[in-house]
PDB file of C-alpha atoms in Angstrom:
ATOM      1  CA  MET T   1      56.458  17.697   7.574  1.00  0.00           C
ATOM      2  CA  ILE T   2      55.202  14.130   7.075  1.00  0.00           C
ATOM      3  CA  GLU T   3      51.886  12.976   8.465  1.00  0.00           C
ATOM      4  CA  LEU T   4      50.219   9.579   8.295  1.00  0.00           C
ATOM      5  CA  LYS T   5      46.549   9.381   9.234  1.00  0.00           C
ATOM      6  CA  ASN T   6      44.897   6.081  10.138  1.00  0.00           C
ATOM      7  CA  ILE T   7      47.017   4.028   7.747  1.00  0.00           C
ATOM      8  CA  ILE T   8      45.950   0.446   7.117  1.00  0.00           C
ATOM      9  CA  LYS T   9      48.008  -1.814   4.878  1.00  0.00           C
ATOM     10  CA  ARG T  10      46.945  -5.335   3.963  1.00  0.00           C
ATOM     11  CA  TYR T  11      48.686  -8.001   1.931  1.00  0.00           C
ATOM     12  CA  ASN T  12      46.040 -10.553   0.985  1.00  0.00           C
ATOM     13  CA  GLN T  13      44.218 -11.136   4.285  1.00  0.00           C
ATOM     14  CA  ARG T  14      47.098 -10.092   6.524  1.00  0.00           C
ATOM     15  CA  ARG T  15      46.954  -6.619   8.070  1.00  0.00           C
ATOM     16  CA  ILE T  16      50.542  -5.349   8.253  1.00  0.00           C
ATOM     17  CA  LEU T  17      49.751  -1.829   9.478  1.00  0.00           C
ATOM     18  CA  ASP T  18      46.701  -1.244  11.622  1.00  0.00           C
ATOM     19  CA  GLU T  19      45.355   2.318  11.976  1.00  0.00           C
ATOM     20  CA  VAL T  20      48.833   3.852  12.077  1.00  0.00           C
ATOM     21  CA  SER T  21      49.035   7.610  12.635  1.00  0.00           C
ATOM     22  CA  LEU T  22      52.328   9.478  12.855  1.00  0.00           C
ATOM     23  CA  LYS T  23      53.665  13.027  12.504  1.00  0.00           C
ATOM     24  CA  ILE T  24      57.318  13.634  11.629  1.00  0.00           C
ATOM     25  CA  ASN T  25      58.500  17.228  11.703  1.00  0.00           C
ATOM     26  CA  ALA T  26      61.348  18.727   9.705  1.00  0.00           C
ATOM     27  CA  GLY T  27      64.639  18.028  11.458  1.00  0.00           C
ATOM     28  CA  ASP T  28      63.390  15.062  13.501  1.00  0.00           C
ATOM     29  CA  TYR T  29      65.595  12.026  14.053  1.00  0.00           C
ATOM     30  CA  VAL T  30      63.212   9.059  14.277  1.00  0.00           C
ATOM     31  CA  VAL T  31      64.141   5.460  15.045  1.00  0.00           C
ATOM     32  CA  ILE T  32      61.439   2.865  14.331  1.00  0.00           C
ATOM     33  CA  SER T  33      62.115  -0.479  16.005  1.00  0.00           C
ATOM     34  CA  GLY T  34      60.346  -3.777  15.549  1.00  0.00           C
ATOM     35  CA  ALA T  35      60.860  -7.474  14.924  1.00  0.00           C
ATOM     36  CA  SER T  36      61.310  -8.964  11.451  1.00  0.00           C
ATOM     37  CA  GLY T  37      57.989  -8.862   9.636  1.00  0.00           C
ATOM     38  CA  ALA T  38      56.622  -6.101  11.863  1.00  0.00           C
ATOM     39  CA  GLY T  39      56.053  -3.851   8.831  1.00  0.00           C
ATOM     40  CA  LYS T  40      58.992  -1.436   9.128  1.00  0.00           C
ATOM     41  CA  THR T  41      59.908  -1.636   5.445  1.00  0.00           C
ATOM     42  CA  THR T  42      56.263  -1.288   4.412  1.00  0.00           C
ATOM     43  CA  LEU T  43      55.931   1.805   6.610  1.00  0.00           C
ATOM     44  CA  ASN T  44      59.086   3.313   5.113  1.00  0.00           C
ATOM     45  CA  ARG T  45      57.847   2.693   1.582  1.00  0.00           C
ATOM     46  CA  ILE T  46      54.495   4.317   2.344  1.00  0.00           C
ATOM     47  CA  ILE T  47      56.245   7.367   3.848  1.00  0.00           C
ATOM     48  CA  ALA T  48      58.388   7.633   0.712  1.00  0.00           C
ATOM     49  CA  THR T  49      55.274   7.302  -1.536  1.00  0.00           C
ATOM     50  CA  LEU T  50      56.680   4.128  -3.115  1.00  0.00           C
ATOM     51  CA  GLU T  51      53.671   2.167  -1.928  1.00  0.00           C
ATOM     52  CA  LYS T  52      50.045   3.104  -1.332  1.00  0.00           C
ATOM     53  CA  PRO T  53      48.172   2.248   1.857  1.00  0.00           C
ATOM     54  CA  THR T  54      45.082   0.091   1.655  1.00  0.00           C
ATOM     55  CA  ARG T  55      43.303   2.808   3.573  1.00  0.00           C
ATOM     56  CA  GLY T  56      44.258   6.105   5.203  1.00  0.00           C
ATOM     57  CA  GLU T  57      45.979   9.291   4.124  1.00  0.00           C
ATOM     58  CA  VAL T  58      49.574  10.446   3.687  1.00  0.00           C
ATOM     59  CA  PHE T  59      50.459  14.132   3.785  1.00  0.00           C
ATOM     60  CA  ILE T  60      53.811  15.579   2.703  1.00  0.00           C
ATOM     61  CA  ASP T  61      54.142  19.273   3.570  1.00  0.00           C
ATOM     62  CA  ASN T  62      50.356  19.394   4.026  1.00  0.00           C
ATOM     63  CA  GLU T  63      49.770  17.922   0.528  1.00  0.00           C
ATOM     64  CA  ASN T  64      47.438  14.929   0.425  1.00  0.00           C
ATOM     65  CA  ILE T  65      49.393  12.417  -1.646  1.00  0.00           C
ATOM     66  CA  SER T  66      46.293  10.483  -2.695  1.00  0.00           C
ATOM     67  CA  LYS T  67      45.026  13.561  -4.511  1.00  0.00           C
ATOM     68  CA  LEU T  68      48.181  14.115  -6.550  1.00  0.00           C
ATOM     69  CA  ARG T  69      48.468  13.035 -10.170  1.00  0.00           C
ATOM     70  CA  SER T  70      50.712   9.996 -10.687  1.00  0.00           C
ATOM     71  CA  ALA T  71      53.028  12.138 -12.821  1.00  0.00           C
ATOM     72  CA  ALA T  72      53.763  14.331  -9.784  1.00  0.00           C
ATOM     73  CA  LEU T  73      55.008  11.481  -7.584  1.00  0.00           C
ATOM     74  CA  PRO T  74      58.498  11.082  -9.114  1.00  0.00           C
ATOM     75  CA  TRP T  75      59.171  14.753  -8.407  1.00  0.00           C
ATOM     76  CA  LEU T  76      57.872  14.392  -4.871  1.00  0.00           C
ATOM     77  CA  ARG T  77      60.126  11.374  -4.261  1.00  0.00           C
ATOM     78  CA  ARG T  78      63.180  13.570  -4.827  1.00  0.00           C
ATOM     79  CA  ASN T  79      62.554  14.815  -1.292  1.00  0.00           C
ATOM     80  CA  PHE T  80      63.673  11.407  -0.019  1.00  0.00           C
ATOM     81  CA  GLY T  81      67.082   9.804   0.133  1.00  0.00           C
ATOM     82  CA  LEU T  82      66.349   6.086   0.396  1.00  0.00           C
ATOM     83  CA  ILE T  83      68.703   3.448   1.783  1.00  0.00           C
ATOM     84  CA  PHE T  84      67.047   0.031   1.803  1.00  0.00           C
ATOM     85  CA  GLN T  85      68.603  -3.336   2.640  1.00  0.00           C
ATOM     86  CA  ASP T  86      68.576  -4.214  -1.044  1.00  0.00           C
ATOM     87  CA  SER T  87      70.700  -1.263  -2.127  1.00  0.00           C
ATOM     88  CA  LYS T  88      70.346  -2.081  -5.840  1.00  0.00           C
ATOM     89  CA  LEU T  89      73.878  -0.944  -6.576  1.00  0.00           C
ATOM     90  CA  LEU T  90      74.935  -1.370 -10.197  1.00  0.00           C
ATOM     91  CA  TYR T  91      77.807  -3.836  -9.858  1.00  0.00           C
ATOM     92  CA  ASN T  92      78.694  -3.703 -13.551  1.00  0.00           C
ATOM     93  CA  GLN T  93      79.340   0.048 -13.288  1.00  0.00           C
ATOM     94  CA  SER T  94      81.828   2.146 -11.333  1.00  0.00           C
ATOM     95  CA  VAL T  95      81.340   3.647  -7.902  1.00  0.00           C
ATOM     96  CA  LEU T  96      81.305   7.081  -9.526  1.00  0.00           C
ATOM     97  CA  TYR T  97      78.625   6.045 -12.021  1.00  0.00           C
ATOM     98  CA  ASN T  98      76.421   4.728  -9.222  1.00  0.00           C
ATOM     99  CA  VAL T  99      76.533   8.091  -7.459  1.00  0.00           C
ATOM    100  CA  THR T 100      76.140  10.275 -10.556  1.00  0.00           C
ATOM    101  CA  LEU T 101      73.143   8.300 -11.847  1.00  0.00           C
ATOM    102  CA  PRO T 102      70.490  10.302  -9.903  1.00  0.00           C
ATOM    103  CA  LEU T 103      72.059  13.528 -11.158  1.00  0.00           C
ATOM    104  CA  SER T 104      72.063  12.288 -14.742  1.00  0.00           C
ATOM    105  CA  ILE T 105      68.376  11.398 -14.428  1.00  0.00           C
ATOM    106  CA  ALA T 106      67.788  14.929 -13.118  1.00  0.00           C
ATOM    107  CA  GLY T 107      69.471  16.369 -16.217  1.00  0.00           C
ATOM    108  CA  ILE T 108      72.699  17.578 -14.556  1.00  0.00           C
ATOM    109  CA  ALA T 109      75.619  17.889 -16.988  1.00  0.00           C
ATOM    110  CA  ASN T 110      78.214  15.108 -16.742  1.00  0.00           C
ATOM    111  CA  LYS T 111      81.115  17.307 -15.583  1.00  0.00           C
ATOM    112  CA  GLN T 112      79.077  18.960 -12.848  1.00  0.00           C
ATOM    113  CA  ALA T 113      77.590  15.604 -11.811  1.00  0.00           C
ATOM    114  CA  GLU T 114      81.059  14.064 -11.463  1.00  0.00           C
ATOM    115  CA  GLN T 115      82.313  16.997  -9.391  1.00  0.00           C
ATOM    116  CA  ARG T 116      79.370  16.733  -7.017  1.00  0.00           C
ATOM    117  CA  ALA T 117      79.661  12.953  -6.821  1.00  0.00           C
ATOM    118  CA  LYS T 118      83.367  13.071  -5.947  1.00  0.00           C
ATOM    119  CA  ALA T 119      82.629  15.628  -3.206  1.00  0.00           C
ATOM    120  CA  VAL T 120      79.982  13.332  -1.703  1.00  0.00           C
ATOM    121  CA  LEU T 121      82.242  10.275  -2.012  1.00  0.00           C
ATOM    122  CA  LYS T 122      84.884  12.210  -0.068  1.00  0.00           C
ATOM    123  CA  LYS T 123      82.255  12.945   2.573  1.00  0.00           C
ATOM    124  CA  VAL T 124      81.616   9.213   3.084  1.00  0.00           C
ATOM    125  CA  GLY T 125      85.309   8.272   2.871  1.00  0.00           C
ATOM    126  CA  LEU T 126      85.223   6.633  -0.568  1.00  0.00           C
ATOM    127  CA  GLN T 127      87.074   9.234  -2.603  1.00  0.00           C
ATOM    128  CA  GLU T 128      89.877   6.809  -3.452  1.00  0.00           C
ATOM    129  CA  PHE T 129      87.498   4.201  -4.861  1.00  0.00           C
ATOM    130  CA  TRP T 130      85.518   6.233  -7.416  1.00  0.00           C
ATOM    131  CA  HIS T 131      86.833   4.134 -10.330  1.00  0.00           C
ATOM    132  CA  TYR T 132      86.248   0.765  -8.596  1.00  0.00           C
ATOM    133  CA  SER T 133      83.304  -1.561  -9.125  1.00  0.00           C
ATOM    134  CA  PRO T 134      81.055  -1.771  -6.035  1.00  0.00           C
ATOM    135  CA  ILE T 135      81.749  -5.522  -5.900  1.00  0.00           C
ATOM    136  CA  ALA T 136      85.324  -4.678  -4.834  1.00  0.00           C
ATOM    137  CA  LEU T 137      84.094  -2.799  -1.755  1.00  0.00           C
ATOM    138  CA  SER T 138      83.455  -4.239   1.690  1.00  0.00           C
ATOM    139  CA  GLY T 139      79.926  -4.427   3.103  1.00  0.00           C
ATOM    140  CA  GLY T 140      80.416  -1.221   5.077  1.00  0.00           C
ATOM    141  CA  GLU T 141      81.846   0.571   2.051  1.00  0.00           C
ATOM    142  CA  GLN T 142      78.916  -0.561  -0.094  1.00  0.00           C
ATOM    143  CA  GLN T 143      76.531   0.806   2.540  1.00  0.00           C
ATOM    144  CA  ARG T 144      78.357   4.150   2.491  1.00  0.00           C
ATOM    145  CA  LEU T 145      78.159   4.117  -1.304  1.00  0.00           C
ATOM    146  CA  ALA T 146      74.393   3.608  -1.057  1.00  0.00           C
ATOM    147  CA  ILE T 147      74.251   6.568   1.344  1.00  0.00           C
ATOM    148  CA  ALA T 148      76.277   8.742  -1.036  1.00  0.00           C
ATOM    149  CA  ARG T 149      73.878   7.948  -3.866  1.00  0.00           C
ATOM    150  CA  ALA T 150      70.878   8.617  -1.619  1.00  0.00           C
ATOM    151  CA  VAL T 151      72.052  12.077  -0.542  1.00  0.00           C
ATOM    152  CA  ILE T 152      73.628  13.310  -3.794  1.00  0.00           C
ATOM    153  CA  ASN T 153      70.556  15.463  -4.505  1.00  0.00           C
ATOM    154  CA  ASN T 154      70.570  16.954  -0.979  1.00  0.00           C
ATOM    155  CA  PRO T 155      67.160  15.524   0.011  1.00  0.00           C
ATOM    156  CA  PRO T 156      65.510  17.024   3.096  1.00  0.00           C
ATOM    157  CA  VAL T 157      64.561  13.519   4.319  1.00  0.00           C
ATOM    158  CA  VAL T 158      66.745  10.394   4.586  1.00  0.00           C
ATOM    159  CA  ILE T 159      65.074   7.008   5.196  1.00  0.00           C
ATOM    160  CA  ALA T 160      67.334   4.094   6.115  1.00  0.00           C
ATOM    161  CA  ASP T 161      65.933   0.575   6.508  1.00  0.00           C
ATOM    162  CA  GLU T 162      68.088  -1.612   8.794  1.00  0.00           C
ATOM    163  CA  PRO T 163      71.251   0.286   7.744  1.00  0.00           C
ATOM    164  CA  THR T 164      73.622  -1.533  10.129  1.00  0.00           C
ATOM    165  CA  SER T 165      72.169  -5.045  10.098  1.00  0.00           C
ATOM    166  CA  HIS T 166      75.057  -6.594   8.144  1.00  0.00           C
ATOM    167  CA  LEU T 167      77.885  -4.344   9.346  1.00  0.00           C
ATOM    168  CA  ASP T 168      80.545  -4.789  11.986  1.00  0.00           C
ATOM    169  CA  GLU T 169      80.717  -2.352  14.896  1.00  0.00           C
ATOM    170  CA  THR T 170      83.259  -0.029  13.262  1.00  0.00           C
ATOM    171  CA  ALA T 171      81.409   0.203   9.945  1.00  0.00           C
ATOM    172  CA  ALA T 172      78.084   0.668  11.734  1.00  0.00           C
ATOM    173  CA  LYS T 173      79.478   3.593  13.737  1.00  0.00           C
ATOM    174  CA  LEU T 174      80.720   5.292  10.565  1.00  0.00           C
ATOM    175  CA  VAL T 175      77.273   4.974   8.998  1.00  0.00           C
ATOM    176  CA  MET T 176      75.428   6.225  12.079  1.00  0.00           C
ATOM    177  CA  ASP T 177      77.854   9.135  12.473  1.00  0.00           C
ATOM    178  CA  LEU T 178      76.957  10.176   8.922  1.00  0.00           C
ATOM    179  CA  PHE T 179      73.249  10.164   9.775  1.00  0.00           C
ATOM    180  CA  ALA T 180      73.907  12.232  12.909  1.00  0.00           C
ATOM    181  CA  GLU T 181      75.857  14.743  10.816  1.00  0.00           C
ATOM    182  CA  PHE T 182      73.040  14.971   8.255  1.00  0.00           C
ATOM    183  CA  ASN T 183      70.547  15.536  11.054  1.00  0.00           C
ATOM    184  CA  ALA T 184      72.734  18.232  12.636  1.00  0.00           C
ATOM    185  CA  ASN T 185      72.525  20.038   9.289  1.00  0.00           C
ATOM    186  CA  GLY T 186      68.729  19.990   9.327  1.00  0.00           C
ATOM    187  CA  VAL T 187      67.994  16.757   7.461  1.00  0.00           C
ATOM    188  CA  THR T 188      65.091  14.683   8.753  1.00  0.00           C
ATOM    189  CA  VAL T 189      66.387  11.144   9.444  1.00  0.00           C
ATOM    190  CA  ILE T 190      64.173   8.063   9.721  1.00  0.00           C
ATOM    191  CA  VAL T 191      65.977   4.833  10.650  1.00  0.00           C
ATOM    192  CA  SER T 192      64.387   1.418  11.192  1.00  0.00           C
ATOM    193  CA  THR T 193      66.008  -1.392  13.152  1.00  0.00           C
ATOM    194  CA  HIS T 194      65.220  -4.534  15.146  1.00  0.00           C
ATOM    195  CA  GLU T 195      66.333  -2.807  18.347  1.00  0.00           C
ATOM    196  CA  ILE T 196      67.708   0.675  18.880  1.00  0.00           C
ATOM    197  CA  LYS T 197      70.678  -0.751  20.807  1.00  0.00           C
ATOM    198  CA  ASN T 198      71.790  -2.450  17.577  1.00  0.00           C
ATOM    199  CA  LEU T 199      72.544   0.962  16.070  1.00  0.00           C
ATOM    200  CA  GLY T 200      75.305   1.736  18.551  1.00  0.00           C
ATOM    201  CA  LEU T 201      74.010   5.248  19.199  1.00  0.00           C
ATOM    202  CA  ASP T 202      75.323   7.185  22.174  1.00  0.00           C
ATOM    203  CA  GLU T 203      72.846   7.168  25.077  1.00  0.00           C
ATOM    204  CA  LYS T 204      73.048  10.943  25.421  1.00  0.00           C
ATOM    205  CA  PHE T 205      72.292  11.360  21.714  1.00  0.00           C
ATOM    206  CA  ILE T 206      69.301   9.021  22.042  1.00  0.00           C
ATOM    207  CA  ALA T 207      67.987  10.903  25.059  1.00  0.00           C
ATOM    208  CA  ASN T 208      68.426  14.380  23.525  1.00  0.00           C
ATOM    209  CA  GLN T 209      67.818  13.869  19.828  1.00  0.00           C
ATOM    210  CA  VAL T 210      66.018  10.647  18.968  1.00  0.00           C
ATOM    211  CA  ARG T 211      62.289   9.983  18.813  1.00  0.00           C
ATOM    212  CA  GLN T 212      61.872   6.283  19.598  1.00  0.00           C
ATOM    213  CA  ILE T 213      58.915   4.530  18.008  1.00  0.00           C
ATOM    214  CA  SER T 214      58.058   0.842  18.329  1.00  0.00           C
ATOM    215  CA  LEU T 215      56.069  -1.082  15.706  1.00  0.00           C
ATOM    216  CA  LYS T 216      54.321  -4.191  17.040  1.00  0.00           C
ATOM    217  CA  ASN T 217      51.330  -6.119  15.739  1.00  0.00           C
ATOM    218  CA  GLY T 218      50.707  -3.396  13.188  1.00  0.00           C
ATOM    219  CA  LYS T 219      50.503  -0.646  15.834  1.00  0.00           C
ATOM    220  CA  LEU T 220      52.886   2.251  16.526  1.00  0.00           C
ATOM    221  CA  TYR T 221      53.917   3.154  20.053  1.00  0.00           C
ATOM    222  CA  GLU T 222      56.060   6.214  20.802  1.00  0.00           C
ATOM    223  CA  LEU T 223      58.438   5.527  23.690  1.00  0.00           C
TER     224      LEU T 223
END
């Protein structure tokens, strides 16, 4: 469970988030919508403990993050699979290397890491491209590669920031179908977008599964 309490975030004199409070339960599918500059990325980074609020508290599984030692945060962040607009793919390395990197950092042996990575690449439809450089992939394929890297450690929470903003309709559907599948298997999914209609989600799925939250003028509104 993730809980934000009275979060304020300022950059210089500008207040990006203004007394934001939010609870996200395990297994939720949350879509946060808002215009460019509304603070969606900042909110995602605070949820993922990559950024500290100016004021307020963040709780992960009832643990107050502000009271944790800095050394504990990298371990905590393994709970999150992060897909940001700047995917930071390593274009001078192979697709397979990009996906195995988190496992290598975690100390997983190379052979086991490669086996797991190839299984995940098959899941996202990139099994034939494991030896390619990411630069040879299309935009949609690069996004699926970023997803594969984000979920290789089986995180309980996936956070995706504008995941379909640069994709055509077909590629966007593939990406959103992956998120729906993760969520069906118990993964908490948090997606941010300009407008929920841009995601191409089925109306029935939205009505039955999605928590819709709007971010405007630093305030959150649940629809």
